[in-house]
PDB file of C-alpha atoms in Angstrom:
ATOM      1  CA  UNK A   1      99.421 183.828  33.966  1.00  0.00           C
ATOM      2  CA  UNK A   2     102.224 182.832  36.116  1.00  0.00           C
ATOM      3  CA  UNK A   3     103.650 179.263  36.273  1.00  0.00           C
ATOM      4  CA  UNK A   4     102.308 178.699  39.695  1.00  0.00           C
ATOM      5  CA  UNK A   5      98.734 179.833  38.603  1.00  0.00           C
ATOM      6  CA  UNK A   6      99.088 177.581  35.304  1.00  0.00           C
ATOM      7  CA  UNK A   7      99.807 174.611  37.687  1.00  0.00           C
ATOM      8  CA  UNK A   8      97.840 175.415  40.736  1.00  0.00           C
ATOM      9  CA  UNK A   9      94.352 176.333  38.854  1.00  0.00           C
ATOM     10  CA  UNK A  10      94.021 172.874  37.351  1.00  0.00           C
ATOM     11  CA  UNK A  11      95.028 171.156  40.598  1.00  0.00           C
ATOM     12  CA  UNK A  12      92.359 173.380  42.439  1.00  0.00           C
ATOM     13  CA  UNK A  13      89.631 172.452  40.204  1.00  0.00           C
ATOM     14  CA  UNK A  14      90.238 169.018  39.949  1.00  0.00           C
ATOM     15  CA  UNK A  15      90.676 168.661  43.642  1.00  0.00           C
ATOM     16  CA  UNK A  16      87.428 171.038  44.363  1.00  0.00           C
ATOM     17  CA  UNK A  17      85.347 168.928  41.799  1.00  0.00           C
ATOM     18  CA  UNK A  18      86.360 165.557  43.190  1.00  0.00           C
ATOM     19  CA  UNK A  19      85.419 166.622  46.918  1.00  0.00           C
ATOM     20  CA  UNK A  20      82.238 168.293  45.985  1.00  0.00           C
ATOM     21  CA  UNK A  21      84.093 171.636  47.424  1.00  0.00           C
ATOM     22  CA  UNK A  22      85.025 169.815  50.579  1.00  0.00           C
ATOM     23  CA  UNK A  23      88.665 170.496  49.868  1.00  0.00           C
ATOM     24  CA  UNK A  24      89.943 173.757  48.901  1.00  0.00           C
ATOM     25  CA  UNK A  25      86.479 175.086  49.114  1.00  0.00           C
ATOM     26  CA  UNK A  26      87.502 177.885  51.533  1.00  0.00           C
ATOM     27  CA  UNK A  27      90.842 180.061  51.117  1.00  0.00           C
ATOM     28  CA  UNK A  28      91.561 182.904  53.447  1.00  0.00           C
ATOM     29  CA  UNK A  29      88.492 182.606  55.348  1.00  0.00           C
ATOM     30  CA  UNK A  30      86.307 182.963  52.195  1.00  0.00           C
ATOM     31  CA  UNK A  31      83.987 180.334  50.062  1.00  0.00           C
ATOM     32  CA  UNK A  32      85.237 179.308  46.919  1.00  0.00           C
ATOM     33  CA  UNK A  33      83.440 178.575  43.511  1.00  0.00           C
ATOM     34  CA  UNK A  34      84.262 177.250  40.358  1.00  0.00           C
ATOM     35  CA  UNK A  35      83.212 179.897  37.389  1.00  0.00           C
ATOM     36  CA  UNK A  36      83.086 178.375  33.895  1.00  0.00           C
ATOM     37  CA  UNK A  37      82.939 180.716  31.059  1.00  0.00           C
ATOM     38  CA  UNK A  38      82.853 180.270  27.251  1.00  0.00           C
ATOM     39  CA  UNK A  39      85.895 181.971  25.587  1.00  0.00           C
ATOM     40  CA  UNK A  40      84.883 184.697  23.371  1.00  0.00           C
ATOM     41  CA  UNK A  41      87.243 183.984  20.686  1.00  0.00           C
ATOM     42  CA  UNK A  42      87.941 180.250  21.165  1.00  0.00           C
ATOM     43  CA  UNK A  43      84.422 179.149  22.142  1.00  0.00           C
ATOM     44  CA  UNK A  44      86.322 176.644  24.701  1.00  0.00           C
ATOM     45  CA  UNK A  45      85.024 176.407  28.184  1.00  0.00           C
ATOM     46  CA  UNK A  46      87.293 177.801  30.927  1.00  0.00           C
ATOM     47  CA  UNK A  47      87.096 177.283  34.661  1.00  0.00           C
ATOM     48  CA  UNK A  48      88.702 179.388  37.319  1.00  0.00           C
ATOM     49  CA  UNK A  49      88.358 178.851  41.176  1.00  0.00           C
ATOM     50  CA  UNK A  50      87.313 182.328  42.544  1.00  0.00           C
ATOM     51  CA  UNK A  51      86.246 183.579  46.208  1.00  0.00           C
ATOM     52  CA  UNK A  52      82.981 184.689  46.605  1.00  0.00           C
ATOM     53  CA  UNK A  53      80.726 186.451  49.018  1.00  0.00           C
ATOM     54  CA  UNK A  54      76.786 186.292  48.778  1.00  0.00           C
ATOM     55  CA  UNK A  55      74.384 189.229  48.436  1.00  0.00           C
ATOM     56  CA  UNK A  56      70.594 189.573  47.991  1.00  0.00           C
ATOM     57  CA  UNK A  57      70.654 185.983  46.570  1.00  0.00           C
ATOM     58  CA  UNK A  58      73.466 186.666  44.392  1.00  0.00           C
ATOM     59  CA  UNK A  59      76.930 185.233  44.352  1.00  0.00           C
ATOM     60  CA  UNK A  60      79.591 188.294  44.074  1.00  0.00           C
ATOM     61  CA  UNK A  61      83.078 187.940  42.698  1.00  0.00           C
ATOM     62  CA  UNK A  62      85.822 190.417  42.150  1.00  0.00           C
ATOM     63  CA  UNK A  63      87.773 190.600  38.688  1.00  0.00           C
ATOM     64  CA  UNK A  64      90.811 191.581  40.486  1.00  0.00           C
ATOM     65  CA  UNK A  65      93.543 189.420  38.570  1.00  0.00           C
ATOM     66  CA  UNK A  66      95.589 190.401  41.794  1.00  0.00           C
ATOM     67  CA  UNK A  67      95.716 194.093  40.841  1.00  0.00           C
ATOM     68  CA  UNK A  68      97.182 193.175  37.219  1.00  0.00           C
ATOM     69  CA  UNK A  69      96.643 196.101  34.822  1.00  0.00           C
ATOM     70  CA  UNK A  70      94.332 194.206  32.842  1.00  0.00           C
ATOM     71  CA  UNK A  71      91.047 192.374  33.648  1.00  0.00           C
ATOM     72  CA  UNK A  72      91.260 188.793  33.855  1.00  0.00           C
ATOM     73  CA  UNK A  73      90.439 186.902  30.779  1.00  0.00           C
ATOM     74  CA  UNK A  74      87.457 185.247  32.396  1.00  0.00           C
ATOM     75  CA  UNK A  75      86.065 188.468  32.734  1.00  0.00           C
ATOM     76  CA  UNK A  76      86.320 189.447  29.094  1.00  0.00           C
ATOM     77  CA  UNK A  77      84.558 186.178  28.388  1.00  0.00           C
ATOM     78  CA  UNK A  78      81.457 186.585  30.743  1.00  0.00           C
ATOM     79  CA  UNK A  79      80.977 190.329  29.290  1.00  0.00           C
ATOM     80  CA  UNK A  80      80.723 188.634  25.789  1.00  0.00           C
ATOM     81  CA  UNK A  81      78.501 185.721  26.934  1.00  0.00           C
ATOM     82  CA  UNK A  82      76.866 186.044  30.257  1.00  0.00           C
ATOM     83  CA  UNK A  83      75.618 182.656  30.687  1.00  0.00           C
ATOM     84  CA  UNK A  84      77.995 180.766  33.031  1.00  0.00           C
ATOM     85  CA  UNK A  85      78.074 177.729  34.986  1.00  0.00           C
ATOM     86  CA  UNK A  86      78.884 177.958  38.824  1.00  0.00           C
ATOM     87  CA  UNK A  87      79.896 175.105  40.786  1.00  0.00           C
ATOM     88  CA  UNK A  88      79.682 175.592  44.737  1.00  0.00           C
ATOM     89  CA  UNK A  89      79.447 173.001  47.547  1.00  0.00           C
ATOM     90  CA  UNK A  90      75.663 173.211  47.141  1.00  0.00           C
ATOM     91  CA  UNK A  91      75.984 171.834  43.326  1.00  0.00           C
ATOM     92  CA  UNK A  92      76.396 173.262  39.795  1.00  0.00           C
ATOM     93  CA  UNK A  93      73.967 175.666  37.963  1.00  0.00           C
ATOM     94  CA  UNK A  94      73.636 177.733  35.360  1.00  0.00           C
ATOM     95  CA  UNK A  95      73.710 181.376  36.041  1.00  0.00           C
ATOM     96  CA  UNK A  96      73.718 184.881  34.508  1.00  0.00           C
ATOM     97  CA  UNK A  97      76.857 187.394  35.173  1.00  0.00           C
ATOM     98  CA  UNK A  98      76.326 190.923  35.160  1.00  0.00           C
ATOM     99  CA  UNK A  99      79.003 193.545  36.150  1.00  0.00           C
ATOM    100  CA  UNK A 100      77.696 195.720  39.181  1.00  0.00           C
ATOM    101  CA  UNK A 101      76.694 199.111  38.794  1.00  0.00           C
ATOM    102  CA  UNK A 102      79.051 202.033  39.694  1.00  0.00           C
ATOM    103  CA  UNK A 103      76.917 202.963  42.750  1.00  0.00           C
ATOM    104  CA  UNK A 104      77.072 199.245  44.076  1.00  0.00           C
ATOM    105  CA  UNK A 105      80.531 198.364  42.911  1.00  0.00           C
ATOM    106  CA  UNK A 106      82.554 200.201  45.684  1.00  0.00           C
ATOM    107  CA  UNK A 107      80.367 198.887  48.656  1.00  0.00           C
ATOM    108  CA  UNK A 108      80.659 195.283  47.443  1.00  0.00           C
ATOM    109  CA  UNK A 109      84.292 195.755  47.002  1.00  0.00           C
ATOM    110  CA  UNK A 110      84.659 197.179  50.595  1.00  0.00           C
ATOM    111  CA  UNK A 111      82.952 193.946  51.942  1.00  0.00           C
ATOM    112  CA  UNK A 112      85.741 192.123  50.027  1.00  0.00           C
ATOM    113  CA  UNK A 113      88.513 194.199  51.835  1.00  0.00           C
ATOM    114  CA  UNK A 114      86.965 193.737  54.900  1.00  0.00           C
ATOM    115  CA  UNK A 115      86.894 189.717  54.504  1.00  0.00           C
ATOM    116  CA  UNK A 116      90.357 189.694  53.211  1.00  0.00           C
ATOM    117  CA  UNK A 117      93.217 192.122  53.389  1.00  0.00           C
ATOM    118  CA  UNK A 118      94.639 190.930  50.099  1.00  0.00           C
ATOM    119  CA  UNK A 119      91.887 193.044  48.312  1.00  0.00           C
ATOM    120  CA  UNK A 120      93.197 196.332  49.514  1.00  0.00           C
ATOM    121  CA  UNK A 121      96.446 195.544  48.057  1.00  0.00           C
ATOM    122  CA  UNK A 122      95.105 194.891  44.484  1.00  0.00           C
ATOM    123  CA  UNK A 123      93.550 198.219  44.403  1.00  0.00           C
ATOM    124  CA  UNK A 124      96.834 200.048  45.190  1.00  0.00           C
ATOM    125  CA  UNK A 125      98.588 197.709  42.269  1.00  0.00           C
ATOM    126  CA  UNK A 126      96.390 198.891  39.403  1.00  0.00           C
ATOM    127  CA  UNK A 127      94.700 202.282  37.707  1.00  0.00           C
ATOM    128  CA  UNK A 128      91.973 200.188  36.460  1.00  0.00           C
ATOM    129  CA  UNK A 129      88.560 200.151  38.474  1.00  0.00           C
ATOM    130  CA  UNK A 130      88.516 196.482  39.411  1.00  0.00           C
ATOM    131  CA  UNK A 131      85.084 195.122  38.336  1.00  0.00           C
ATOM    132  CA  UNK A 132      82.660 193.406  40.743  1.00  0.00           C
ATOM    133  CA  UNK A 133      80.430 190.265  39.161  1.00  0.00           C
ATOM    134  CA  UNK A 134      77.116 189.587  40.543  1.00  0.00           C
ATOM    135  CA  UNK A 135      76.082 185.711  39.484  1.00  0.00           C
ATOM    136  CA  UNK A 136      72.303 185.283  39.552  1.00  0.00           C
ATOM    137  CA  UNK A 137      70.254 182.229  38.945  1.00  0.00           C
ATOM    138  CA  UNK A 138      69.252 182.187  35.328  1.00  0.00           C
ATOM    139  CA  UNK A 139      65.634 181.973  34.397  1.00  0.00           C
TER     140      UNK A 139
END
């Protein structure tokens, strides 16, 4: 994680929480959520601001890591423990995370590319298949 990210992510999370998502609740035309996962090794709760779309009642996020060669740590955490906390402007709730099936992945990723050009660039930077995650209400 770059120095900018190490400084900006906690600032973003703080401002989002204090304002209920009214500030920093949208970036690049897309809504932002706060995703809290439990560290697969540390057991610590970690929160990341992520852009999202909605699809059939699910919130959809991309584990792009800006095209880095490895998946972001939060993705590994939710693979190990699918129960996550999500904070949107509508409030906080517990959700279950699942990686989109291959047959749905490209269609969903194309939706992100249509909403923001940055996602097309991420694909060209990496050889990995960038995971798409569906967050659904638990219970």
